[in-house]
Amino acid sequence: MMDKPIEVLLVEDNPGDARLIKEFLSDAGGTAFEIEVAQKLSHGLGALSEKKFDVILLDLSLPDSSGLETVAKALSYAQQTAIIVLTGLDDEKLAVDAVRKGAQDYLVKGQIDTDLLSRAIRYAIERKGAEEEKSELQAQLQRAQKMEAIGTLAGGVAHDLNNVLSGIVSYPDLILMQIPPDSPIRKFVLSIQESGKKAAAIAQDLLTLARRGVAVTEIVNLNHIISEYLKSPEHQNLKSYHPAVEIGTSLEPDLLNILGSPVHLSKTIMNLISNAAEAMPEGGKILISAENRYVDRPVRGYDEVEKGDYVSLSVSDTGVGISPKEKDRIFEPFYTKKKMGRSGTGLGMAVVWGTVKDHKGYIDLQSAEEKGTTFTLYFPVTREKPAQDQSPLPIENYKGRGESVLVVDDVKEQREIAVRILSELGYSVTTVSSGEEAVDYMRNNSADILVLDMIMDPGIDGLEAYKRIVESRPGQKAIIASGFSETERVKEAQRLGAGAYVQKPFLLEKIGVIVRTELDK
């Protein structure tokens, strides 16, 4: 099989020079060239708008353009195409300046032969490819650094927001236990709790962006998550806003499993579909695809996909497309063209980015303006089998039996909430406000279990406090609480003997089950 010919655009107004260059290239052994000639720059730019070329041979003295402006105009039309400048003996300095401005090489007319010309073309194409690869890697690094910086800020905001929301989310559980089912204030309490949960969901989105909110531990199948989302009230609501949008699926029947967070994966699918629907105000088609893929060599795209086995999730639309400028910002929080009031918080695509990165996955983005967009996400497969579903425990199974609990938290409101919940469940609760106080308390007292906040300021954190406590009390039972997800410090505490992790804000059933389960071990 012959290699594909190298596509050459020769922009040269001198017929004799053009004929000579064509003869040189036709004599090049082992390499085939397809040559198109333009005698004016305007004609060359017209050809570039209709066809992709591998290399441009560009004369700097044309009837409608001359000098460095010629190079600038050519680059504006063909940023990814190699350019070799053709110059006369008396303007070699101009050619050097042209290379500094973005051309890959220059050749002096009268000194060109077949070998020199064909070699220069191959090297120029290789150099341009290397420059493009370097530029893309730099862009990927800058995007990652920018998202990490934004994520750090978002993580701090979410942590503080979770502390503020704890009372709004947690106290309604206790109030509802104290009032009769037919109480007229019951609906108001439920409304307060629901609003708190919605705000907590926004905080969770911020944590996902900060890459501190996703516990990627469950064996899941994307086909199931896609199917469940398409039956959800959220999806029905989206369809009501976009009745002219058709949604189809193409799901590989024997799709492999991945390790993931079902909640975050479902939200990722929802955000991608919502983004696609918003891109088609006049209607169109969305295709959701999932398939097994083996990548045998790195794939260069928005991310560089490493070799390996993946499950790929693609969401394609026939919408307005994304411009190159917008591609660089599409995953930034609050960068959106959606309609305010019905399109979420502005965090949707940022959540997609954070979730994919937490799943050790990759993103590819292909788009053409006025033709449509395809987002493809790559998730590493797992060969593990999913565990059997477990039915939820009735409340009687996780009520306390008078056991002693020491709550360690630097936020007063958090301590009060924990006391109320755990006391209601039948535990004897003591609180301290720092890691140092916890260590001092445990020197002279005992507790059946500790509820340790991981992040406390000032002073030692939950991990350091637990380390000091188990030195004198080996085997001390504890659970870890935090507004963040399972960090390395949480995992280190668990290696020392601490039990499960519970994320704030506390819900009665969630913390009740975890405390009871740990005590019963």
XYZ file of C-alpha atoms in Angstrom:
521
model
C 0.000 0.000 0.000
C 1.373 3.388 -0.982
C 1.614 6.161 1.613
C -0.843 8.989 1.282
C 0.604 11.775 -0.930
C 1.824 14.936 0.801
C -0.587 17.765 0.005
C 1.361 20.902 -0.999
C -0.021 24.404 -1.547
C 2.468 26.433 -3.614
C 1.760 30.182 -3.459
C 4.033 31.622 -6.168
C 3.308 34.260 -8.822
C 6.327 33.522 -11.040
C 5.303 30.770 -13.510
C 8.922 29.748 -14.099
C 9.654 29.290 -10.371
C 6.386 27.418 -9.906
C 7.146 25.060 -12.822
C 10.666 24.374 -11.502
C 9.397 23.507 -7.982
C 6.771 21.171 -9.445
C 9.488 19.420 -11.498
C 11.697 19.015 -8.422
C 8.853 17.394 -6.468
C 7.829 15.130 -9.329
C 11.423 13.802 -9.403
C 11.469 13.016 -5.645
C 11.852 9.257 -5.314
C 9.943 7.411 -2.609
C 7.619 10.331 -1.773
C 4.483 11.359 -3.663
C 3.355 14.979 -3.712
C 0.001 16.479 -4.694
C 0.591 20.138 -5.656
C -1.895 22.974 -5.986
C -0.605 26.340 -7.249
C -1.977 29.774 -6.355
C -0.527 32.918 -7.981
C -1.949 35.322 -5.375
C -2.192 35.113 -1.599
C -5.962 35.641 -1.788
C -6.227 32.598 -4.052
C -4.099 30.586 -1.622
C -6.249 31.613 1.346
C -9.314 30.569 -0.614
C -7.785 27.133 -1.201
C -6.945 26.840 2.535
C -10.553 27.540 3.477
C -11.725 24.630 1.308
C -9.006 22.004 1.834
C -6.438 20.867 4.386
C -2.827 20.911 3.210
C 0.243 19.341 4.831
C 2.591 22.166 3.886
C 2.531 25.638 2.280
C 5.408 26.827 0.086
C 5.002 30.588 0.396
C 6.635 33.303 -1.719
C 7.012 36.560 0.227
C 6.671 38.813 -2.841
C 3.170 38.383 -4.255
C 0.961 40.767 -6.252
C -1.464 41.238 -3.340
C 0.843 40.793 -0.332
C 4.493 41.001 0.611
C 6.817 40.653 3.583
C 5.942 39.333 7.030
C 2.280 40.262 6.588
C 2.063 37.399 4.079
C 3.172 34.886 6.706
C 0.780 36.343 9.296
C -2.195 36.038 6.953
C -1.294 32.469 5.994
C -0.945 31.475 9.680
C -4.334 32.962 10.481
C -5.931 30.636 7.918
C -3.814 27.529 8.583
C -2.507 27.470 12.136
C -1.872 23.730 12.017
C -0.153 23.662 8.612
C 3.620 23.767 8.128
C 4.935 26.796 6.190
C 8.176 27.035 4.221
C 9.052 30.524 3.024
C 10.529 30.969 -0.472
C 12.869 33.929 -0.782
C 15.330 35.487 -3.175
C 19.064 35.940 -2.585
C 18.624 39.562 -1.539
C 16.030 39.124 1.213
C 17.322 36.176 3.312
C 17.058 38.282 6.505
C 13.338 38.701 5.843
C 13.006 34.934 5.566
C 14.738 34.452 8.931
C 12.296 36.916 10.488
C 9.451 34.941 8.922
C 10.658 31.786 10.680
C 10.705 33.683 13.968
C 7.092 34.697 13.285
C 5.904 31.116 12.880
C 7.157 29.599 9.606
C 8.976 26.275 9.983
C 11.793 26.881 7.450
C 12.922 28.965 4.482
C 14.542 28.157 1.155
C 16.470 30.513 -1.118
C 15.399 30.418 -4.754
C 18.225 29.469 -7.036
C 19.703 27.140 -4.407
C 16.892 24.570 -4.393
C 17.165 21.041 -5.745
C 15.003 17.935 -5.484
C 16.663 16.430 -2.392
C 16.806 19.734 -0.502
C 13.184 20.580 -1.263
C 11.699 17.160 -0.388
C 13.830 16.923 2.778
C 12.818 20.449 3.864
C 9.136 19.611 3.374
C 9.340 16.418 5.463
C 11.262 18.147 8.256
C 8.881 21.124 8.254
C 5.878 18.817 8.632
C 7.622 16.920 11.457
C 8.587 20.161 13.239
C 5.064 21.516 12.925
C 3.690 18.281 14.368
C 6.117 18.482 17.282
C 5.195 22.132 17.891
C 1.491 21.289 17.839
C 2.030 18.402 20.274
C 4.073 20.611 22.615
C 1.451 23.353 22.407
C -1.353 20.888 23.179
C 0.526 19.440 26.155
C 1.135 22.952 27.485
C -2.553 23.766 27.032
C -3.536 20.564 28.882
C -1.159 21.439 31.729
C -2.476 25.002 31.961
C -6.077 23.737 31.983
C -5.267 21.249 34.724
C -3.445 23.854 36.819
C -6.313 26.320 36.411
C -8.913 23.736 37.388
C -6.840 22.648 40.389
C -6.557 26.267 41.558
C -10.304 26.801 41.155
C -10.905 23.476 42.885
C -8.832 24.488 45.904
C -10.946 27.613 46.308
C -14.176 25.662 45.782
C -13.132 23.056 48.349
C -12.637 25.658 51.057
C -15.994 27.272 50.307
C -17.759 23.873 50.324
C -16.209 22.873 53.655
C -17.465 26.034 55.340
C -20.837 25.737 53.591
C -21.296 22.174 54.857
C -20.740 23.374 58.424
C -23.347 26.120 57.989
C -25.851 23.718 56.394
C -25.539 21.016 59.039
C -28.196 22.546 61.293
C -30.621 23.063 58.396
C -30.228 19.456 57.216
C -29.868 17.654 60.550
C -32.261 19.340 63.003
C -35.415 18.692 60.930
C -34.917 14.927 61.512
C -35.049 15.551 65.265
C -38.003 17.948 65.037
C -39.997 15.470 62.941
C -39.493 12.804 65.636
C -41.047 15.160 68.205
C -44.191 16.270 66.358
C -47.262 14.210 65.403
C -47.744 13.118 61.777
C -50.726 15.447 61.322
C -49.001 18.524 62.731
C -49.589 21.627 60.539
C -45.912 22.597 60.855
C -44.686 19.273 59.498
C -44.752 20.431 55.865
C -42.723 23.532 56.771
C -40.076 21.439 58.525
C -39.882 19.123 55.519
C -39.557 22.120 53.217
C -36.668 23.480 55.296
C -34.943 20.100 55.185
C -35.454 19.761 51.422
C -33.995 23.218 50.825
C -31.028 22.321 53.001
C -30.460 19.125 51.030
C -30.496 21.085 47.760
C -27.916 23.494 49.131
C -25.872 20.535 50.383
C -25.990 19.106 46.833
C -24.436 22.343 45.547
C -21.733 22.029 48.217
C -21.180 18.459 47.005
C -20.760 19.753 43.440
C -18.109 22.154 44.715
C -16.353 19.279 46.479
C -16.451 17.254 43.266
C -14.815 20.160 41.460
C -12.235 20.302 44.257
C -11.742 16.536 43.739
C -12.528 15.985 47.417
C -16.030 14.638 47.093
C -15.970 11.349 45.182
C -15.421 7.975 46.809
C -14.689 5.764 43.786
C -15.149 2.369 45.421
C -18.358 0.785 44.110
C -18.446 -1.691 41.236
C -20.909 -0.220 38.732
C -22.088 -0.698 35.184
C -22.618 2.412 33.069
C -25.487 0.790 31.131
C -27.459 0.520 34.365
C -26.658 4.090 35.409
C -27.651 5.452 31.980
C -30.914 3.468 31.965
C -31.802 4.574 35.506
C -31.109 8.216 34.703
C -33.302 8.092 31.577
C -36.211 6.930 33.816
C -35.581 9.597 36.455
C -37.782 12.649 37.203
C -34.776 14.872 36.421
C -34.650 13.524 32.875
C -38.402 13.861 32.399
C -38.113 17.467 33.521
C -35.309 18.098 30.999
C -37.433 16.604 28.206
C -40.306 18.946 29.098
C -37.977 21.925 28.581
C -36.697 20.552 25.234
C -39.622 18.788 23.519
C -38.007 19.071 20.059
C -34.887 17.135 21.119
C -34.765 13.402 20.293
C -32.656 11.212 22.587
C -31.364 7.798 21.544
C -28.987 5.226 22.995
C -26.424 2.754 21.690
C -25.312 0.611 24.637
C -22.994 -2.381 24.225
C -24.829 -5.371 25.787
C -21.751 -6.926 27.433
C -20.384 -3.687 28.852
C -17.600 -4.177 31.389
C -17.828 -2.793 34.924
C -15.916 0.139 36.361
C -15.088 1.313 39.871
C -17.110 4.427 40.500
C -19.567 6.551 42.374
C -23.087 5.953 40.995
C -24.352 9.338 42.231
C -21.565 11.297 40.526
C -21.657 9.228 37.339
C -25.414 9.762 37.063
C -24.933 13.494 37.601
C -22.212 13.491 34.923
C -24.575 11.851 32.426
C -27.316 14.346 33.352
C -24.982 17.314 32.883
C -23.718 16.101 29.494
C -27.260 15.510 28.216
C -28.426 18.877 29.560
C -25.457 20.588 27.896
C -26.270 18.855 24.592
C -29.948 19.801 24.756
C -29.138 23.453 25.456
C -26.932 23.451 22.335
C -30.013 22.711 20.167
C -32.565 25.484 20.833
C -34.441 24.559 17.648
C -34.308 20.830 18.359
C -32.057 18.037 17.174
C -30.727 14.626 18.163
C -28.705 13.388 21.128
C -27.035 9.977 21.037
C -25.783 8.369 24.265
C -23.277 5.562 23.622
C -21.391 3.185 25.886
C -18.889 0.600 24.690
C -15.795 -1.364 25.661
C -12.582 0.027 24.201
C -9.017 -1.172 24.215
C -6.568 1.667 23.612
C -3.347 0.103 22.302
C -1.520 3.395 21.825
C -2.015 6.791 23.491
C -4.861 8.813 21.972
C -4.234 12.544 21.634
C -7.347 14.606 22.225
C -8.583 17.052 24.828
C -6.731 14.756 27.245
C -4.092 12.252 26.209
C -5.672 8.834 26.788
C -3.125 6.296 28.032
C -3.003 2.678 26.865
C -5.418 0.303 28.582
C -8.910 -1.195 28.819
C -11.715 1.334 29.134
C -15.445 1.743 29.120
C -16.211 4.796 27.006
C -19.267 6.989 27.456
C -20.120 9.325 24.552
C -22.812 11.988 24.335
C -23.204 13.454 20.830
C -25.481 16.233 19.634
C -26.316 17.965 16.361
C -26.202 21.418 17.905
C -24.375 24.686 17.408
C -20.944 23.300 18.251
C -18.155 24.755 20.358
C -15.599 27.233 19.059
C -11.864 26.568 19.654
C -11.794 29.458 22.121
C -14.725 28.037 24.092
C -13.150 24.553 24.202
C -10.416 25.869 26.469
C -12.995 27.131 28.983
C -15.863 24.664 28.625
C -15.143 22.919 31.956
C -14.659 26.071 34.011
C -17.305 26.649 36.698
C -19.945 29.254 35.864
C -18.728 29.501 32.237
C -22.069 28.877 30.565
C -24.397 30.147 27.863
C -27.395 28.374 29.345
C -30.599 30.099 30.377
C -30.503 31.195 33.983
C -33.193 29.746 36.229
C -33.680 26.417 34.473
C -30.187 25.144 33.696
C -28.722 24.482 37.137
C -25.949 26.191 39.033
C -23.311 26.764 36.339
C -21.223 23.940 37.818
C -22.438 21.171 35.487
C -19.465 20.765 33.157
C -17.021 21.481 35.983
C -18.597 18.556 37.850
C -18.093 16.389 34.742
C -14.393 17.287 34.722
C -13.940 16.668 38.453
C -15.806 13.361 38.376
C -13.812 12.011 35.428
C -10.515 12.941 37.079
C -11.577 11.337 40.383
C -12.374 8.163 38.441
C -8.851 8.262 36.945
C -10.447 8.727 33.549
C -9.926 10.892 30.483
C -11.968 13.305 28.382
C -12.025 13.762 24.624
C -13.954 16.565 22.958
C -14.714 16.788 19.252
C -16.771 19.687 17.932
C -17.421 21.662 14.763
C -19.381 24.898 14.790
C -22.908 24.490 13.426
C -22.386 20.723 13.085
C -22.417 19.368 16.614
C -20.335 18.129 19.517
C -19.269 14.788 20.983
C -17.958 14.386 24.514
C -16.266 11.018 25.098
C -15.287 9.947 28.599
C -12.898 7.032 29.215
C -13.167 5.085 32.495
C -10.708 2.262 33.417
C -12.453 -1.120 33.620
C -12.446 -3.432 36.644
C -12.653 -7.231 36.591
C -14.205 -7.339 40.070
C -17.776 -8.592 40.509
C -20.431 -6.347 42.099
C -21.574 -7.133 45.639
C -25.168 -8.179 46.303
C -27.590 -5.397 47.215
C -28.350 -5.068 50.930
C -31.723 -4.001 52.306
C -31.697 -0.929 54.579
C -31.735 -1.582 58.326
C -34.826 -0.655 60.370
C -34.189 2.075 62.972
C -34.423 -0.414 65.863
C -31.282 -2.118 64.542
C -29.095 0.943 64.897
C -30.394 2.486 68.095
C -27.894 2.840 70.916
C -27.857 0.803 74.111
C -26.409 3.404 76.411
C -22.860 3.197 74.986
C -20.573 6.179 75.546
C -19.597 8.345 72.569
C -16.952 11.082 72.527
C -17.589 13.652 69.769
C -14.465 15.602 68.745
C -15.195 18.660 66.569
C -13.894 22.228 66.508
C -17.257 23.688 65.358
C -19.762 24.267 68.170
C -22.825 23.775 65.947
C -21.477 20.444 64.717
C -20.983 19.231 68.287
C -24.521 20.261 69.237
C -26.028 18.481 66.224
C -24.093 15.288 66.942
C -25.169 15.360 70.604
C -28.833 15.767 69.701
C -28.816 13.006 67.069
C -26.798 10.466 69.049
C -28.676 11.173 72.289
C -31.970 10.661 70.451
C -30.648 7.294 69.290
C -29.883 6.239 72.863
C -26.178 6.973 73.313
C -24.420 8.767 76.187
C -22.568 11.633 74.502
C -19.638 13.806 75.601
C -18.036 16.481 73.423
C -14.652 18.214 73.196
C -13.615 20.993 70.827
C -10.084 19.984 69.771
C -7.780 17.058 69.174
C -5.687 18.012 72.213
C -8.771 17.984 74.454
C -9.700 14.559 73.115
C -6.258 13.168 73.967
C -6.440 14.655 77.482
C -9.982 13.328 78.021
C -9.047 9.790 76.990
C -6.097 9.720 79.385
C -8.477 9.767 82.363
C -11.751 8.556 80.850
C -13.013 5.995 78.394
C -15.462 5.994 75.494
C -16.929 3.079 73.589
C -16.449 4.966 70.340
C -15.027 8.281 69.102
C -16.628 10.455 66.404
C -13.563 12.322 65.103
C -13.665 15.370 62.873
C -10.731 15.021 60.501
C -10.048 18.737 59.926
C -9.708 20.929 63.031
C -8.072 24.316 63.311
C -6.065 25.357 65.205
C -4.264 22.390 66.758
C -3.892 18.748 65.794
C -6.317 17.096 63.378
C -8.334 13.925 63.787
C -5.562 11.652 62.516
C -2.946 12.981 64.921
C -5.414 12.864 67.826
C -6.276 9.243 67.023
C -2.597 8.302 66.762
C -1.950 9.625 70.277
C -5.079 7.999 71.719
C -4.328 4.501 70.385
C -0.823 4.672 71.873
C -2.397 4.402 75.326
C -5.642 2.718 74.258
C -4.882 0.171 71.522
C -7.970 -0.933 69.619
C -9.969 2.189 70.477
C -13.035 2.269 68.228
C -13.640 5.404 66.165
C -15.392 6.695 63.089
C -14.182 9.623 60.970
C -16.369 12.613 60.090
C -15.560 15.353 57.592
C -17.036 17.764 55.080
C -14.492 16.399 52.592
C -14.202 12.908 51.136
C -11.889 10.085 52.097
C -8.464 11.716 51.917
C -5.160 9.946 52.490
C -5.251 11.080 56.136
C -8.647 9.417 56.566
C -7.269 6.207 55.079
C -4.213 6.376 57.350
C -6.497 6.683 60.399
C -8.418 3.655 59.148
C -5.177 1.689 58.833
C -4.533 2.491 62.502
C -7.890 0.994 63.447
C -10.513 3.682 62.858
C -13.697 2.465 61.208
C -15.999 3.928 58.596
C -16.050 7.468 57.276
C -19.214 9.599 57.381
C -19.561 12.787 55.383
C -21.174 15.893 56.805
C -23.821 17.179 57.057
C -25.077 14.386 59.346
C -28.354 12.606 58.676
C -29.806 10.583 61.555
C -29.969 7.279 59.687
C -26.544 7.629 58.088
C -24.556 8.299 61.245
C -26.752 5.936 63.277
C -26.046 2.964 61.032
C -22.298 3.679 60.898
C -21.921 4.043 64.700
C -24.005 0.942 65.420
C -22.167 -1.146 62.824
C -18.764 -0.132 64.203
C -19.768 -0.871 67.805
C -21.101 -4.304 66.843
C -17.846 -5.411 65.204
